[in-house]
mmCIF file of C-alpha atoms in Angstrom:
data_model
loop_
_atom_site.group_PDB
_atom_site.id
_atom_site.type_symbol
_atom_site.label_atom_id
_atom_site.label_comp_id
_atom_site.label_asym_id
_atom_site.label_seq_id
_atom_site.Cartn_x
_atom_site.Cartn_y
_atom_site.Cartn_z
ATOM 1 C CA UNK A 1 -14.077 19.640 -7.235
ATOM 2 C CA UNK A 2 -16.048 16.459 -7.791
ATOM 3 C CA UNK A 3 -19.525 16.341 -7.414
ATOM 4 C CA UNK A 4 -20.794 13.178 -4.823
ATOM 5 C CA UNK A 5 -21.949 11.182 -8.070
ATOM 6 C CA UNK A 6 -18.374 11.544 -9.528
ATOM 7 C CA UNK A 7 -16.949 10.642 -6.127
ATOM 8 C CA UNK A 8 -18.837 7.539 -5.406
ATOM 9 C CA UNK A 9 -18.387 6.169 -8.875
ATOM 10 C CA UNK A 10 -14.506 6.487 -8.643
ATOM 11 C CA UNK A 11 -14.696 5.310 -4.695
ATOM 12 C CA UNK A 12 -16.595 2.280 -6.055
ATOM 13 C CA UNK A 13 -13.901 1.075 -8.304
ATOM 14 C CA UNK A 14 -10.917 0.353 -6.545
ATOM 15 C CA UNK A 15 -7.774 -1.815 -7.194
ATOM 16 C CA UNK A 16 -8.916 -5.427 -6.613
ATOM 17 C CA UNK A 17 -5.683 -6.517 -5.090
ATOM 18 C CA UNK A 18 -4.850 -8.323 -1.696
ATOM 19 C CA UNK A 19 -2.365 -5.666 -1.625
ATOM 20 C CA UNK A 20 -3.437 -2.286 -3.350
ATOM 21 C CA UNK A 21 -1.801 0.903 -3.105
ATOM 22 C CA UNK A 22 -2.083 2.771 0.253
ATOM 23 C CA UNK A 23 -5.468 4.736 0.763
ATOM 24 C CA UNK A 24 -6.375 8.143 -0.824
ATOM 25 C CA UNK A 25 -9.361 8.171 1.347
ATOM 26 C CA UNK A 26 -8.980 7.671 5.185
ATOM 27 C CA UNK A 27 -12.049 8.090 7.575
ATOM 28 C CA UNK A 28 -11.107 9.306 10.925
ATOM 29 C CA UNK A 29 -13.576 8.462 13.672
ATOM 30 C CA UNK A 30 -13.220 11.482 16.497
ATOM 31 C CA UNK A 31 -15.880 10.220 18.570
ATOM 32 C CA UNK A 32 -18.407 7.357 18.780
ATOM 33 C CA UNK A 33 -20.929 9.666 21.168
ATOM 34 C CA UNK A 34 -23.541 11.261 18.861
ATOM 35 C CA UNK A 35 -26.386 13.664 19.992
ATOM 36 C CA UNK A 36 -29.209 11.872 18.549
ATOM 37 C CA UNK A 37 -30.768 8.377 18.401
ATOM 38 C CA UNK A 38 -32.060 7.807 14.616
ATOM 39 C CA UNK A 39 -33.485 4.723 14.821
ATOM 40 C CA UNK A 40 -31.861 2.710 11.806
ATOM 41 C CA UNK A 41 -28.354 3.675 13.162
ATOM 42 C CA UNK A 42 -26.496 1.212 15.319
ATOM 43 C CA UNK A 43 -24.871 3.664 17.612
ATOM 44 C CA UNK A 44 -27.396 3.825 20.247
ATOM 45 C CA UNK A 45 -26.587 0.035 20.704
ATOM 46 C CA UNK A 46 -22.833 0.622 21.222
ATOM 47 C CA UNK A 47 -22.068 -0.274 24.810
ATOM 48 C CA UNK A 48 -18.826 1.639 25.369
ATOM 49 C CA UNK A 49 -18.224 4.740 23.700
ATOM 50 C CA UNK A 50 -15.030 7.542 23.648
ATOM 51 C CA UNK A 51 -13.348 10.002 21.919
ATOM 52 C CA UNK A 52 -9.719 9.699 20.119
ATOM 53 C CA UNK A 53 -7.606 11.910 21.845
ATOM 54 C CA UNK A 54 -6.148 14.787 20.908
ATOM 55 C CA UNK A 55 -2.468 13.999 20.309
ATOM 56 C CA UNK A 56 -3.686 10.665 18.648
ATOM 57 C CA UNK A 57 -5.389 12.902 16.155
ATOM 58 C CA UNK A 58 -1.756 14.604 15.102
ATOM 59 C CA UNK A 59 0.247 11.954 14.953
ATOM 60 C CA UNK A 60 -2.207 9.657 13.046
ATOM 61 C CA UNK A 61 -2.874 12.654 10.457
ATOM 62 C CA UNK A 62 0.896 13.264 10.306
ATOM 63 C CA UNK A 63 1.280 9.345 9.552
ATOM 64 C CA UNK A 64 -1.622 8.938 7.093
ATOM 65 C CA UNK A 65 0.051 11.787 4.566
ATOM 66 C CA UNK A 66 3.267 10.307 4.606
ATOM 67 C CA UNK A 67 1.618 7.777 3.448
ATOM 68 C CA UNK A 68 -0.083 8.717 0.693
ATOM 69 C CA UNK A 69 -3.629 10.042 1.871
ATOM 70 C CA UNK A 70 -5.172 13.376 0.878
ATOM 71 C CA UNK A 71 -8.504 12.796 1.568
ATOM 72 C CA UNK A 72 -9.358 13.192 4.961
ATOM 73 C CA UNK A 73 -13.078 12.340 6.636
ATOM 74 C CA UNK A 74 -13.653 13.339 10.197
ATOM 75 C CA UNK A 75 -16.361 11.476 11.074
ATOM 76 C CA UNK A 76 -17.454 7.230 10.729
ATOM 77 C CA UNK A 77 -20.013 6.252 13.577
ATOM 78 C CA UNK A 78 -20.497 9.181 15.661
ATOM 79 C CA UNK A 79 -21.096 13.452 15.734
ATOM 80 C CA UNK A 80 -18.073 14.853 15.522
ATOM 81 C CA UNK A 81 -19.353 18.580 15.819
ATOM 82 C CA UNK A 82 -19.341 16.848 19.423
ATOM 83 C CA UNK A 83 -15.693 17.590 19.698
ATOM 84 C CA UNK A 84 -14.711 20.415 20.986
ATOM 85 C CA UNK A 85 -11.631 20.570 19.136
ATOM 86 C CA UNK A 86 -13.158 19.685 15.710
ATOM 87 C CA UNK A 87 -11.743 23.085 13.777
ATOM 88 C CA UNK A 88 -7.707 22.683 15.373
ATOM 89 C CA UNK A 89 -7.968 19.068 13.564
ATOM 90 C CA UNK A 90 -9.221 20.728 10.367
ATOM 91 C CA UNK A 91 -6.479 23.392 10.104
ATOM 92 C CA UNK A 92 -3.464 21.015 11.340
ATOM 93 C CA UNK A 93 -4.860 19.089 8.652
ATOM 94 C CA UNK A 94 -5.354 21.624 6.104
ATOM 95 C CA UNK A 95 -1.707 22.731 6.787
ATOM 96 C CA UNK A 96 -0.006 19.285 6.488
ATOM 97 C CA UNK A 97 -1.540 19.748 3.022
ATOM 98 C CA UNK A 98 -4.386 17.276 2.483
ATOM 99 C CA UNK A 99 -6.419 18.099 0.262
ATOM 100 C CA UNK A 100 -10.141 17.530 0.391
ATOM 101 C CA UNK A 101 -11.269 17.273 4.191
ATOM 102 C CA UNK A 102 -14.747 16.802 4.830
ATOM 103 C CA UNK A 103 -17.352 15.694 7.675
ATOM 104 C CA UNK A 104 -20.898 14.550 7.695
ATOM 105 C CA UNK A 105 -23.150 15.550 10.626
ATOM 106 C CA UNK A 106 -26.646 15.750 11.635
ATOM 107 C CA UNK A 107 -26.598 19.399 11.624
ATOM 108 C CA UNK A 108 -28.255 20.047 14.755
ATOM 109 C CA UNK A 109 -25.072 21.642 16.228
ATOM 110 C CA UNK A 110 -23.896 23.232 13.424
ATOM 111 C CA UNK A 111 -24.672 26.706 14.372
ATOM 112 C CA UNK A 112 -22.042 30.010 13.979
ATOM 113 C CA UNK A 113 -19.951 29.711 17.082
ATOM 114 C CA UNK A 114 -19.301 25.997 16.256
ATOM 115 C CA UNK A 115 -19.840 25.921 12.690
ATOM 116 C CA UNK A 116 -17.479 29.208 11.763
ATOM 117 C CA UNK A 117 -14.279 28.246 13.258
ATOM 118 C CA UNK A 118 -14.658 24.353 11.488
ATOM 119 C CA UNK A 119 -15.335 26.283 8.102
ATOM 120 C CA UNK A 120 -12.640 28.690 8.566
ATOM 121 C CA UNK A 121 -10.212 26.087 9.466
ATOM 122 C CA UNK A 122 -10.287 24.771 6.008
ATOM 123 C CA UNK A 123 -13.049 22.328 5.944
ATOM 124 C CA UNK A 124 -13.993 21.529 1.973
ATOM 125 C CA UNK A 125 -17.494 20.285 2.186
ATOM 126 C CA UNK A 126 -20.157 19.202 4.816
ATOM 127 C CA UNK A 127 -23.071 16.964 4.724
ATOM 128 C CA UNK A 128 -25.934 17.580 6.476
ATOM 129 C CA UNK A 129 -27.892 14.304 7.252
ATOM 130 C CA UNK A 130 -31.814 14.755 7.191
ATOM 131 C CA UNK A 131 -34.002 11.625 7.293
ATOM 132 C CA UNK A 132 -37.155 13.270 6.980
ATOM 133 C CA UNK A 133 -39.095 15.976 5.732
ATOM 134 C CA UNK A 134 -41.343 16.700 8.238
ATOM 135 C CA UNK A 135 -40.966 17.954 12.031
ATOM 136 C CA UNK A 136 -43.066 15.126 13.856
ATOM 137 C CA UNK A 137 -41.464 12.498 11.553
ATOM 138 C CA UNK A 138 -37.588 13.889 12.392
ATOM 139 C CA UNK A 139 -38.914 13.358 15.797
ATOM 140 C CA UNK A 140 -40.122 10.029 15.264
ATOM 141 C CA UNK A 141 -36.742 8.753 13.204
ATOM 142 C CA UNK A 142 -33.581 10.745 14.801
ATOM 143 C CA UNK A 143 -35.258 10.495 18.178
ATOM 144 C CA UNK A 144 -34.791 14.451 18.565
ATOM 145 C CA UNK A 145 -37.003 16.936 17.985
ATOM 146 C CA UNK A 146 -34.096 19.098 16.158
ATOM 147 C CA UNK A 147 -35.979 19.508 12.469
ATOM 148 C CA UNK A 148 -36.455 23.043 12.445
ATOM 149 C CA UNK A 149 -32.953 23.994 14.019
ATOM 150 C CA UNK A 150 -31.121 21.764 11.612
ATOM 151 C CA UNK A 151 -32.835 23.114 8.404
ATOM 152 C CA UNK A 152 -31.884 26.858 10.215
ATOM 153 C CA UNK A 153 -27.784 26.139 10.602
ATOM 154 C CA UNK A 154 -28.494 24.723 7.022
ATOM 155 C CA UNK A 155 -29.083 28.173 5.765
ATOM 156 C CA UNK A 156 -26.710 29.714 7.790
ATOM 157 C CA UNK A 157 -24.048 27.444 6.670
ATOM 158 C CA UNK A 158 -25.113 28.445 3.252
ATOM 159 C CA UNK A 159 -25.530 32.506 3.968
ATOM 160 C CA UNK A 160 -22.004 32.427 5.153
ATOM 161 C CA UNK A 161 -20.516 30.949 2.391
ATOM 162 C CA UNK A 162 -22.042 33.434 0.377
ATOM 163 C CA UNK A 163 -21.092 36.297 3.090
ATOM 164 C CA UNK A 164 -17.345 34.964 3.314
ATOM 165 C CA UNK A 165 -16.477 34.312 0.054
ATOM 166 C CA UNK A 166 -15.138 30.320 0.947
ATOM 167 C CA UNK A 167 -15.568 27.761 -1.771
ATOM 168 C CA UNK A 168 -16.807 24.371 0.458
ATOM 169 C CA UNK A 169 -19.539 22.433 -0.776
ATOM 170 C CA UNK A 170 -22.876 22.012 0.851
ATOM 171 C CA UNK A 171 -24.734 18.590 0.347
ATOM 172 C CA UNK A 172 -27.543 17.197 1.896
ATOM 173 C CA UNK A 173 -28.017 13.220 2.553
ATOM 174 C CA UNK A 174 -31.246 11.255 3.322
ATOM 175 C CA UNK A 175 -31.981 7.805 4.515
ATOM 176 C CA UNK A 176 -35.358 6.982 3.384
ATOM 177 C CA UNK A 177 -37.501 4.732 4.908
ATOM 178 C CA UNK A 178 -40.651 2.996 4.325
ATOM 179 C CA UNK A 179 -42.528 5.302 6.055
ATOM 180 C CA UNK A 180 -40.561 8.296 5.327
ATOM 181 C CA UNK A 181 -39.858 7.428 1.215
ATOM 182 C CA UNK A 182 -42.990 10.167 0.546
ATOM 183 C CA UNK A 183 -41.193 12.748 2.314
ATOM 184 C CA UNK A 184 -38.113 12.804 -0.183
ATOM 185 C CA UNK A 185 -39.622 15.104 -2.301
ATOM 186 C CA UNK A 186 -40.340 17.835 0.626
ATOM 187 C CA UNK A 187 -37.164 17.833 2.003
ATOM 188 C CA UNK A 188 -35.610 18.420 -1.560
ATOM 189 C CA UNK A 189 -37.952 21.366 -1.930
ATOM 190 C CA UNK A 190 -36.928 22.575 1.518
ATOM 191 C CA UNK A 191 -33.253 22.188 1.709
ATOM 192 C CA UNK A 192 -32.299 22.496 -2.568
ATOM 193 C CA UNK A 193 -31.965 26.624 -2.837
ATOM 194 C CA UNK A 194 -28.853 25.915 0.653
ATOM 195 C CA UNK A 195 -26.713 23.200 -1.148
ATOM 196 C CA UNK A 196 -24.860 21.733 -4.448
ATOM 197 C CA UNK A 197 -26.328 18.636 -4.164
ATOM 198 C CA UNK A 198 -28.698 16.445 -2.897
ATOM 199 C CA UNK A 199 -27.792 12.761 -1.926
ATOM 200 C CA UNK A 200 -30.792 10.559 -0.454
ATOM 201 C CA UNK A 201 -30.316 6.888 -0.657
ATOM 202 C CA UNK A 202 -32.335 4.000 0.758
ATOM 203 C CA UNK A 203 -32.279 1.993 4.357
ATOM 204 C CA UNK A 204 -28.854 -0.723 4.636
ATOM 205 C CA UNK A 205 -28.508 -2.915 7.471
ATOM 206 C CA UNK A 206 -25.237 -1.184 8.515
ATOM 207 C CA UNK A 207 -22.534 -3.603 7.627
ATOM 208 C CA UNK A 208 -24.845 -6.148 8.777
ATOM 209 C CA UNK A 209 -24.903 -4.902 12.336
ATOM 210 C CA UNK A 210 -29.109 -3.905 12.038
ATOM 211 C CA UNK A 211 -30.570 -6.879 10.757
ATOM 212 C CA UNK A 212 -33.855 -5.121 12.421
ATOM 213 C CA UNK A 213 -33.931 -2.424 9.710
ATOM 214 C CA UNK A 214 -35.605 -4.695 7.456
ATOM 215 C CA UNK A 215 -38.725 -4.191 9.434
ATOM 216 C CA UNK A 216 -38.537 -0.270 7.909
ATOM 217 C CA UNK A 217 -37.816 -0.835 4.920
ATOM 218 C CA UNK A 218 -37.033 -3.537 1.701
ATOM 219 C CA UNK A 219 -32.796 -3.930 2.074
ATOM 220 C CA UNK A 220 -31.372 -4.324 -1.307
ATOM 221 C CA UNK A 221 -29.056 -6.885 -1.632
ATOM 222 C CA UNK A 222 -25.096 -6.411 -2.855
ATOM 223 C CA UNK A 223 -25.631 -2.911 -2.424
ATOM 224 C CA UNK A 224 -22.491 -2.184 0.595
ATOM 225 C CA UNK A 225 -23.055 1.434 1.925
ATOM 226 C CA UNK A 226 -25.799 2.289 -0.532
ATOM 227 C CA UNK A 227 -23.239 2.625 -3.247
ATOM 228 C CA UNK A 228 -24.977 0.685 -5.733
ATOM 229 C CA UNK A 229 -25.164 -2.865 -7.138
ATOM 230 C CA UNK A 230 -22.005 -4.598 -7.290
ATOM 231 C CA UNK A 231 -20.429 -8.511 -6.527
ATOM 232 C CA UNK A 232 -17.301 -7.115 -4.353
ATOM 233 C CA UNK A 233 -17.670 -4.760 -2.070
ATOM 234 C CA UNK A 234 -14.955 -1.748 -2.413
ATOM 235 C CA UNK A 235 -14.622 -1.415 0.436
ATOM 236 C CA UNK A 236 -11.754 -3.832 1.645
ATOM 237 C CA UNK A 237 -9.543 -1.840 -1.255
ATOM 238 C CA UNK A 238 -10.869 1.323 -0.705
ATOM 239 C CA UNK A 239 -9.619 2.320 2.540
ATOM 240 C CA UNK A 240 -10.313 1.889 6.303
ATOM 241 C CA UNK A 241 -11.771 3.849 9.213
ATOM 242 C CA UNK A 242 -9.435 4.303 12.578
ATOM 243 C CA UNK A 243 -12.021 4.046 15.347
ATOM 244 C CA UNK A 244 -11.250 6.837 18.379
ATOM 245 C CA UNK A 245 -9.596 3.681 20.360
ATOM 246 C CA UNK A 246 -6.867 3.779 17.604
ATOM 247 C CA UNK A 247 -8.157 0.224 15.972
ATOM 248 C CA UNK A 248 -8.182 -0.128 11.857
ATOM 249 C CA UNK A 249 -11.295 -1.224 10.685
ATOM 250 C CA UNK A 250 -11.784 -2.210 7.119
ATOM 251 C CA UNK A 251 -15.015 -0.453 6.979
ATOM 252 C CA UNK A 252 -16.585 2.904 8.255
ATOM 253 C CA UNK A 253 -19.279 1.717 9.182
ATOM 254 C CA UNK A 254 -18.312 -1.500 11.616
ATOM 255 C CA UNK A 255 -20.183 -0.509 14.575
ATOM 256 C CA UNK A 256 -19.221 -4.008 15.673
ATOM 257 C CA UNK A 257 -16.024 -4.034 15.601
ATOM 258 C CA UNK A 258 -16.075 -7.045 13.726
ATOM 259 C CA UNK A 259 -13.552 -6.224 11.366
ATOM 260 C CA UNK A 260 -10.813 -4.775 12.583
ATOM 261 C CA UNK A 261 -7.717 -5.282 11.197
ATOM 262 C CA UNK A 262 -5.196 -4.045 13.161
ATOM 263 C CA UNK A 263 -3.669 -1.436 16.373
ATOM 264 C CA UNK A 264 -2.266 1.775 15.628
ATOM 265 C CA UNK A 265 -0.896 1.107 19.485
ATOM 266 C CA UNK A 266 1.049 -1.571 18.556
ATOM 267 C CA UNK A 267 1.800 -1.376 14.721
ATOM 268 C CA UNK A 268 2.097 1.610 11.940
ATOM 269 C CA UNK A 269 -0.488 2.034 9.395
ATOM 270 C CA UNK A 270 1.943 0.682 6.589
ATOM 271 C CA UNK A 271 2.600 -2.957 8.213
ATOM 272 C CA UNK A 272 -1.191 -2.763 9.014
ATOM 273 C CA UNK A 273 -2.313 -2.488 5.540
ATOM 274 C CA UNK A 274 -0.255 -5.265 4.191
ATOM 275 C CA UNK A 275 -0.431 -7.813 7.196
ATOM 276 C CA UNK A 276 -1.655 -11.275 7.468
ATOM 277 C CA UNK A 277 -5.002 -10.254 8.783
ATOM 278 C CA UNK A 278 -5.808 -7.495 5.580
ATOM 279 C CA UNK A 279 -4.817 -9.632 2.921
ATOM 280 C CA UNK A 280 -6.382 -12.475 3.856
ATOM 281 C CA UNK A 281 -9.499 -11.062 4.323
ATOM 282 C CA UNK A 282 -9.375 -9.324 0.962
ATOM 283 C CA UNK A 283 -8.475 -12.778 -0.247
ATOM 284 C CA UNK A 284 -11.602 -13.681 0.991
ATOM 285 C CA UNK A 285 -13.598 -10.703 -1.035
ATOM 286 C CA UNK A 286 -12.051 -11.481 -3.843
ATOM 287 C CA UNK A 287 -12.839 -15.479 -3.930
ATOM 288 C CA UNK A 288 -16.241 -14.412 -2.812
ATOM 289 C CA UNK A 289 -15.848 -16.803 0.081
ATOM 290 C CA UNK A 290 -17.001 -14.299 3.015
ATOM 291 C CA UNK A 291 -19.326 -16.589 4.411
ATOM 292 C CA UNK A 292 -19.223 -16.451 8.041
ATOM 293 C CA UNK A 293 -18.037 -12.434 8.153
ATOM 294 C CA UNK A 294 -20.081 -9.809 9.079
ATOM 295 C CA UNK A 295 -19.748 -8.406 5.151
ATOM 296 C CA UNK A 296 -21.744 -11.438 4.440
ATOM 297 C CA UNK A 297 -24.858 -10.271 6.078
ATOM 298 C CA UNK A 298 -24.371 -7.007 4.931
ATOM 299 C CA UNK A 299 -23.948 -7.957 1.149
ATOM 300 C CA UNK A 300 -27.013 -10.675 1.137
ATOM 301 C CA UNK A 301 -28.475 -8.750 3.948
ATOM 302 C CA UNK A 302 -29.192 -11.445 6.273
ATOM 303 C CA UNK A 303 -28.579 -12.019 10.065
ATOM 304 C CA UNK A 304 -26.384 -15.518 10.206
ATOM 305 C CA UNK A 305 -23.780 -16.049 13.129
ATOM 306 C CA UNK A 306 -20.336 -14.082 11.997
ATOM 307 C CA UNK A 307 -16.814 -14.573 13.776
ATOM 308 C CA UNK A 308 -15.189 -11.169 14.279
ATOM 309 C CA UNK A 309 -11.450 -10.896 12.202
ATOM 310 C CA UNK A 310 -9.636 -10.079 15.507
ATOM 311 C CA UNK A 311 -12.528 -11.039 18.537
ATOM 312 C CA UNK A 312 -10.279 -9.086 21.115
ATOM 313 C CA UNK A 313 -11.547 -5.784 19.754
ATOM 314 C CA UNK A 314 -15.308 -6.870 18.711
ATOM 315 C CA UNK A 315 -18.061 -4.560 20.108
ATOM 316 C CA UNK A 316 -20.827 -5.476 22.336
ATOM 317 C CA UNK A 317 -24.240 -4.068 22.217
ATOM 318 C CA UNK A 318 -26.645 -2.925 24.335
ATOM 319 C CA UNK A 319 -30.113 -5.268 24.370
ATOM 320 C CA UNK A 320 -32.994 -3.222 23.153
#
């Protein structure tokens, strides 16, 4: 199995076509609620928020592997350990035959009774999201005081792998702060002897949707999802996130809604990828001429006006 530097290098180079083959990689966004609040994340702001239903789920996993896709992620802008049928998605997705199916969480309700039946199911790897090594500042940054009970599911996810026999991968991933950049090193020493690797990575504006992040931290520039320097994003070629409404978005993490593509309501995922919409907005990556899309604040990380692809299904937020 690749390891998450492997992964992100071949993620990063993708076919720079305004038609590439379908998706390997397909993010599938169960729920937009989340338990926490961390305060560089843009979900808090999202006005209206609900969960992709359950027969949604089967038909849109049936579709994507017909397609092509093998790598399944169950999660984009919200906690999907939120959904309370998280591990019946993982095995009907496990037994369709997909390959590599994996889910990043904030860990907090990751315990046995949840946690077991999601492993079992099949589940490949999980992710535990810690922005901070110390209690007070967890507090302070995911906006719950759930430090020590994350690191705890943490070990037990680790002490059953060990007890069971299962070969998924345990990572850890931190977004580093200003503030919180000292506290790197701690949580490495804390979580390292529980996973296979360690993944921290610094502060984004969120596909351009937290402008205000640059008041926690320096934003590097041409840097899309913390993957590294680079002068088109990968992610129009990559693959695409289906929000729990059933929209395409060409990104997984458009809490806006600013760039979605197309309606799995009203179209199939194959006409999607190649329509009029797609391709002209990968037009647009390639020619470098995304001036006026949310991807251009996110690349330069500034905080011009943008014009959503399809304005019908932009996002509001809440004012803070």
């Amino acid at each position: 199995m690749e390891n998450i530097i492997e992964r992100k290098k071949r993620i990063a180079k993708p076919e720079i076509s305004e038609t590439p083959l379908f998706p390997r990689e397909i993010f599938l966004d169960l729920t937009s609620f989340c338990n926490q609040s961390c305060v560089f994340c843009a979900n808090r702001k999202i006005k209206s928020k609900s969960t992709m239903k359950s027969e949604f789920v089967k038909r849109t996993l049936t579709e994507l592997y017909k397609c092509g896709t093998r790598d399944i992620g169950l999660y984009a802008t919200g906690e999907s350990f939120l959904v309370r049928k998280l591990a019946h998605y993982v095995k009907f997705a496990k037994d369709l035959g997909y390959e590599y199916i994996f889910i990043t969480t904030n860990g907090a309700l990751v315990t046995p009774e949840t946690g077991k039946p999601v492993i079992d199911a099949g589940l490949d790897s999980i992710k535990f999201s810690i922005s901070a090594g110390k209690r007070e500042t967890y507090r302070k940054i995911h906006g719950k005081d759930d430090f020590d009970r994350v690191i705890e599911n943490l070990k037990w996810v680790f002490k059953y792998r060990q007890d069971s026999g299962l070969n998924y991968r345990i990572y850890v991933t931190m977004v580093y702060t200003d503030k919180t950049k000292e506290e790197v090193e701690a949580l490495k020493d804390i979580v390292m002897p529980y996973i296979d690797e360690w993944d921290p990575h610094s502060l984004t504006n969120l596909c351009g949707s937290m402008y205000e992040n640059n008041q926690l931290a320096k934003i590097d520039t041409k840097n899309p999802r913390g993957r590294g320097q680079m002068e088109i994003c990968f992610q129009p070629f990559r693959g695409f996130t289906i929000t729990p409404e059933g929209y395409i978005s060409a990104c997984v993490i458009d809490y806006t809604q600013h760039l979605i593509v197309g309606d799995l309501n009203k179209a199939t995922l194959e006409d999607i990828w190649v329509n009029d919409i797609y391709r002209k907005f990968r037009k647009r990556h390639i020619n470098k001429d995304i001036k006026g899309l949310v991807c251009y604040n996110c690349m330069y990380n500034k905080n011009e006006q943008v014009f959503p692809l399809t304005p019908e299904y932009s996002r509001q937020f809440m004012e803070d």
